[in-house]
mmCIF file of C-alpha atoms in Angstrom:
data_model
loop_
_atom_site.group_PDB
_atom_site.id
_atom_site.type_symbol
_atom_site.label_atom_id
_atom_site.label_comp_id
_atom_site.label_asym_id
_atom_site.label_seq_id
_atom_site.Cartn_x
_atom_site.Cartn_y
_atom_site.Cartn_z
ATOM 1 C CA UNK A 1 17.393 2.068 10.535
ATOM 2 C CA UNK A 2 14.292 0.084 9.546
ATOM 3 C CA UNK A 3 12.179 1.723 6.725
ATOM 4 C CA UNK A 4 9.136 0.896 4.907
ATOM 5 C CA UNK A 5 7.374 2.036 1.775
ATOM 6 C CA UNK A 6 3.519 2.325 2.193
ATOM 7 C CA UNK A 7 1.687 2.226 -1.173
ATOM 8 C CA UNK A 8 -1.577 4.048 -0.167
ATOM 9 C CA UNK A 9 -4.661 4.872 -1.925
ATOM 10 C CA UNK A 10 -8.450 4.200 -1.869
ATOM 11 C CA UNK A 11 -9.745 0.842 -3.217
ATOM 12 C CA UNK A 12 -9.310 0.570 -7.148
ATOM 13 C CA UNK A 13 -6.708 3.316 -7.211
ATOM 14 C CA UNK A 14 -3.959 1.162 -8.685
ATOM 15 C CA UNK A 15 -2.083 0.196 -5.588
ATOM 16 C CA UNK A 16 -1.374 -3.347 -6.468
ATOM 17 C CA UNK A 17 -0.071 -2.399 -9.942
ATOM 18 C CA UNK A 18 2.118 0.514 -8.607
ATOM 19 C CA UNK A 19 3.433 -1.704 -5.659
ATOM 20 C CA UNK A 20 4.329 -4.648 -8.083
ATOM 21 C CA UNK A 21 6.061 -2.349 -10.454
ATOM 22 C CA UNK A 22 7.949 -0.488 -7.717
ATOM 23 C CA UNK A 23 9.017 -3.637 -5.942
ATOM 24 C CA UNK A 24 10.359 -5.152 -9.159
ATOM 25 C CA UNK A 25 12.299 -1.911 -9.996
ATOM 26 C CA UNK A 26 13.806 -1.661 -6.445
ATOM 27 C CA UNK A 27 14.820 -5.350 -6.493
ATOM 28 C CA UNK A 28 16.400 -4.736 -9.925
ATOM 29 C CA UNK A 29 18.286 -1.767 -8.264
ATOM 30 C CA UNK A 30 19.642 -4.193 -5.515
ATOM 31 C CA UNK A 31 17.280 -3.319 -2.712
ATOM 32 C CA UNK A 32 15.822 -6.034 -0.757
ATOM 33 C CA UNK A 33 12.141 -5.037 -1.338
ATOM 34 C CA UNK A 34 9.522 -7.388 0.124
ATOM 35 C CA UNK A 35 5.828 -6.893 -1.208
ATOM 36 C CA UNK A 36 3.223 -7.324 1.413
ATOM 37 C CA UNK A 37 -0.382 -6.820 0.401
ATOM 38 C CA UNK A 38 -3.475 -6.458 2.656
ATOM 39 C CA UNK A 39 -5.782 -8.126 0.181
ATOM 40 C CA UNK A 40 -3.460 -11.101 -0.321
ATOM 41 C CA UNK A 41 -3.630 -11.830 3.522
ATOM 42 C CA UNK A 42 -7.399 -10.972 3.619
ATOM 43 C CA UNK A 43 -8.201 -13.223 0.810
ATOM 44 C CA UNK A 44 -6.386 -16.159 2.466
ATOM 45 C CA UNK A 45 -8.516 -15.478 5.590
ATOM 46 C CA UNK A 46 -11.718 -15.459 3.399
ATOM 47 C CA UNK A 47 -10.842 -18.927 2.433
ATOM 48 C CA UNK A 48 -10.020 -20.339 5.933
ATOM 49 C CA UNK A 49 -12.303 -18.172 8.047
ATOM 50 C CA UNK A 50 -15.113 -17.519 5.607
ATOM 51 C CA UNK A 51 -16.859 -14.528 4.261
ATOM 52 C CA UNK A 52 -19.680 -12.518 6.146
ATOM 53 C CA UNK A 53 -21.232 -9.098 6.388
ATOM 54 C CA UNK A 54 -19.491 -5.812 6.186
ATOM 55 C CA UNK A 55 -18.428 -5.857 9.681
ATOM 56 C CA UNK A 56 -16.867 -9.230 9.214
ATOM 57 C CA UNK A 57 -14.979 -7.921 6.205
ATOM 58 C CA UNK A 58 -13.693 -5.013 8.255
ATOM 59 C CA UNK A 59 -12.538 -7.331 11.116
ATOM 60 C CA UNK A 60 -10.703 -9.399 8.669
ATOM 61 C CA UNK A 61 -9.185 -6.272 7.168
ATOM 62 C CA UNK A 62 -7.894 -5.180 10.623
ATOM 63 C CA UNK A 63 -6.551 -8.698 11.305
ATOM 64 C CA UNK A 64 -4.663 -8.696 8.070
ATOM 65 C CA UNK A 65 -3.225 -5.334 8.673
ATOM 66 C CA UNK A 66 -1.913 -6.295 12.052
ATOM 67 C CA UNK A 67 -0.524 -9.666 10.609
ATOM 68 C CA UNK A 68 1.400 -7.633 8.053
ATOM 69 C CA UNK A 69 3.082 -5.395 10.636
ATOM 70 C CA UNK A 70 3.663 -8.295 13.085
ATOM 71 C CA UNK A 71 5.549 -10.138 10.230
ATOM 72 C CA UNK A 72 7.679 -6.896 9.696
ATOM 73 C CA UNK A 73 8.592 -6.845 13.308
ATOM 74 C CA UNK A 74 10.791 -9.908 12.655
ATOM 75 C CA UNK A 75 12.458 -8.265 9.726
ATOM 76 C CA UNK A 76 16.019 -7.090 9.712
ATOM 77 C CA UNK A 77 16.673 -3.475 8.678
ATOM 78 C CA UNK A 78 18.148 -4.792 5.446
ATOM 79 C CA UNK A 79 14.696 -5.767 4.296
ATOM 80 C CA UNK A 80 12.453 -3.022 2.843
ATOM 81 C CA UNK A 81 8.592 -3.848 3.287
ATOM 82 C CA UNK A 82 6.451 -2.533 0.416
ATOM 83 C CA UNK A 83 2.971 -2.381 2.097
ATOM 84 C CA UNK A 84 0.104 -2.259 -0.355
ATOM 85 C CA UNK A 85 -3.031 -1.183 1.517
ATOM 86 C CA UNK A 86 -5.688 1.429 1.825
ATOM 87 C CA UNK A 87 -3.983 2.723 4.936
ATOM 88 C CA UNK A 88 -6.880 5.193 5.522
ATOM 89 C CA UNK A 89 -9.444 2.593 6.453
ATOM 90 C CA UNK A 90 -8.527 3.084 10.089
ATOM 91 C CA UNK A 91 -7.437 6.141 12.138
ATOM 92 C CA UNK A 92 -3.893 7.403 11.564
ATOM 93 C CA UNK A 93 -3.004 6.395 15.184
ATOM 94 C CA UNK A 94 -3.449 2.777 14.281
ATOM 95 C CA UNK A 95 -0.869 3.052 11.508
ATOM 96 C CA UNK A 96 1.389 4.870 14.070
ATOM 97 C CA UNK A 97 0.987 2.016 16.685
ATOM 98 C CA UNK A 98 1.791 -0.685 14.056
ATOM 99 C CA UNK A 99 4.881 1.101 12.814
ATOM 100 C CA UNK A 100 6.166 1.556 16.342
ATOM 101 C CA UNK A 101 5.424 -2.045 17.266
ATOM 102 C CA UNK A 102 7.175 -3.396 14.105
ATOM 103 C CA UNK A 103 10.196 -1.195 14.735
ATOM 104 C CA UNK A 104 9.823 0.968 11.408
ATOM 105 C CA UNK A 105 11.262 4.240 12.078
ATOM 106 C CA UNK A 106 10.573 5.996 8.795
ATOM 107 C CA UNK A 107 8.251 5.548 6.013
ATOM 108 C CA UNK A 108 8.069 6.730 2.391
ATOM 109 C CA UNK A 109 4.624 6.904 1.215
ATOM 110 C CA UNK A 110 3.469 6.304 -2.477
ATOM 111 C CA UNK A 111 0.143 8.089 -2.828
ATOM 112 C CA UNK A 112 -1.933 6.562 -5.663
ATOM 113 C CA UNK A 113 -3.957 9.531 -6.960
ATOM 114 C CA UNK A 114 -7.145 8.797 -8.914
ATOM 115 C CA UNK A 115 -10.347 10.522 -9.823
ATOM 116 C CA UNK A 116 -13.597 9.510 -8.212
ATOM 117 C CA UNK A 117 -15.000 8.504 -11.561
ATOM 118 C CA UNK A 118 -12.088 6.288 -12.439
ATOM 119 C CA UNK A 119 -11.959 4.619 -8.885
ATOM 120 C CA UNK A 120 -15.723 3.893 -8.967
ATOM 121 C CA UNK A 121 -15.485 2.571 -12.612
ATOM 122 C CA UNK A 122 -12.583 0.389 -11.788
ATOM 123 C CA UNK A 123 -14.291 -1.080 -8.784
ATOM 124 C CA UNK A 124 -17.469 -2.013 -10.648
ATOM 125 C CA UNK A 125 -15.503 -3.516 -13.507
ATOM 126 C CA UNK A 126 -13.385 -5.827 -11.339
ATOM 127 C CA UNK A 127 -16.080 -7.036 -9.044
ATOM 128 C CA UNK A 128 -16.939 -10.091 -10.950
ATOM 129 C CA UNK A 129 -13.173 -11.327 -11.132
ATOM 130 C CA UNK A 130 -12.455 -10.755 -7.285
ATOM 131 C CA UNK A 131 -13.026 -12.983 -4.302
ATOM 132 C CA UNK A 132 -16.706 -12.948 -3.215
ATOM 133 C CA UNK A 133 -15.603 -11.732 0.214
ATOM 134 C CA UNK A 134 -14.938 -8.236 -0.924
ATOM 135 C CA UNK A 135 -17.666 -5.674 -1.007
ATOM 136 C CA UNK A 136 -20.044 -5.880 -3.904
ATOM 137 C CA UNK A 137 -20.252 -3.523 -6.970
ATOM 138 C CA UNK A 138 -22.631 -1.338 -5.150
ATOM 139 C CA UNK A 139 -19.746 -0.074 -2.945
ATOM 140 C CA UNK A 140 -18.697 1.951 -5.990
ATOM 141 C CA UNK A 141 -21.058 4.695 -5.130
ATOM 142 C CA UNK A 142 -19.634 4.965 -1.627
ATOM 143 C CA UNK A 143 -16.194 4.803 -3.133
ATOM 144 C CA UNK A 144 -16.854 7.760 -5.410
ATOM 145 C CA UNK A 145 -17.580 10.010 -2.333
ATOM 146 C CA UNK A 146 -14.593 8.543 -0.383
ATOM 147 C CA UNK A 147 -12.134 9.250 -3.161
ATOM 148 C CA UNK A 148 -13.152 12.984 -3.015
ATOM 149 C CA UNK A 149 -11.900 13.473 0.589
ATOM 150 C CA UNK A 150 -9.116 10.711 0.772
ATOM 151 C CA UNK A 151 -5.654 12.074 1.549
ATOM 152 C CA UNK A 152 -2.234 10.555 2.188
ATOM 153 C CA UNK A 153 -1.283 9.569 5.792
ATOM 154 C CA UNK A 154 1.767 11.972 5.549
ATOM 155 C CA UNK A 155 3.944 10.277 8.271
ATOM 156 C CA UNK A 156 6.973 10.686 6.014
ATOM 157 C CA UNK A 157 7.831 11.944 2.573
ATOM 158 C CA UNK A 158 4.996 11.469 0.018
ATOM 159 C CA UNK A 159 5.456 10.682 -3.613
ATOM 160 C CA UNK A 160 2.273 11.131 -5.571
ATOM 161 C CA UNK A 161 1.633 8.977 -8.644
ATOM 162 C CA UNK A 162 -1.266 9.708 -11.115
ATOM 163 C CA UNK A 163 -2.454 6.121 -11.701
ATOM 164 C CA UNK A 164 -4.521 7.187 -14.696
ATOM 165 C CA UNK A 165 -1.268 7.691 -16.527
ATOM 166 C CA UNK A 166 1.527 5.247 -17.440
ATOM 167 C CA UNK A 167 4.339 4.778 -15.041
ATOM 168 C CA UNK A 168 6.295 7.878 -15.025
ATOM 169 C CA UNK A 169 10.013 8.008 -15.519
ATOM 170 C CA UNK A 170 11.996 8.893 -12.348
ATOM 171 C CA UNK A 171 9.715 7.520 -9.752
ATOM 172 C CA UNK A 172 11.947 4.675 -8.719
ATOM 173 C CA UNK A 173 14.941 6.953 -8.617
ATOM 174 C CA UNK A 174 12.933 9.503 -6.400
ATOM 175 C CA UNK A 175 11.860 6.633 -3.940
ATOM 176 C CA UNK A 176 15.496 5.518 -3.634
ATOM 177 C CA UNK A 177 16.686 8.996 -3.129
ATOM 178 C CA UNK A 178 14.259 9.445 -0.274
ATOM 179 C CA UNK A 179 15.220 6.142 1.329
ATOM 180 C CA UNK A 180 19.008 7.009 1.183
ATOM 181 C CA UNK A 181 18.506 10.386 2.749
ATOM 182 C CA UNK A 182 18.296 8.729 6.115
ATOM 183 C CA UNK A 183 20.770 6.022 5.624
ATOM 184 C CA UNK A 184 19.038 3.018 4.018
ATOM 185 C CA UNK A 185 21.738 1.155 2.329
ATOM 186 C CA UNK A 186 21.146 -1.674 -0.243
ATOM 187 C CA UNK A 187 22.192 -5.120 0.834
ATOM 188 C CA UNK A 188 25.770 -6.134 0.495
ATOM 189 C CA UNK A 189 24.918 -8.261 -2.707
ATOM 190 C CA UNK A 190 23.307 -5.398 -4.338
ATOM 191 C CA UNK A 191 24.242 -4.255 -7.846
ATOM 192 C CA UNK A 192 25.791 -0.811 -8.305
ATOM 193 C CA UNK A 193 24.150 -0.516 -11.765
ATOM 194 C CA UNK A 194 21.973 2.534 -12.221
ATOM 195 C CA UNK A 195 18.143 2.248 -11.847
ATOM 196 C CA UNK A 196 16.271 1.645 -14.957
ATOM 197 C CA UNK A 197 12.588 2.452 -15.314
#
């Protein structure tokens, strides 16, 4: 069975940090986790295609999202994609279509919970260090309101992480438990050592 982990949350909710930490822990546990970040693809498109207005930004976001799932379509079931994106930037039906097209039968969702104040503050603070193609610091006001109503996609089990706290013990073990419930098996070369946080 082909499974995937979707690391979800509004912009500046801590997805990239959570995704990196989780991917490393899963690799250390012997699972063939493959990190795939929407912003990584999108920033490459900024360089090659150029930056533009907000609609241009959204178009590149949609293209990046599709590219990630088209890539996963070629994965074997032994590989475990860890997809870092704000999955709520399009209707849930878009994610469902991408999952079906890429052959993913089951997802475990990591929901990066954050307060509106923290998300907006983080967004403003990081604007000067990110690619100019991203939305400007003024987007933080809109993000504040978005964070109030944002919810997980809930297309599978959801593990909520408070990203205003340090990495919580047991998260990796919980994710692995959920993956194994429906038969995900580590690769043949996987270590049988216990997971360490």
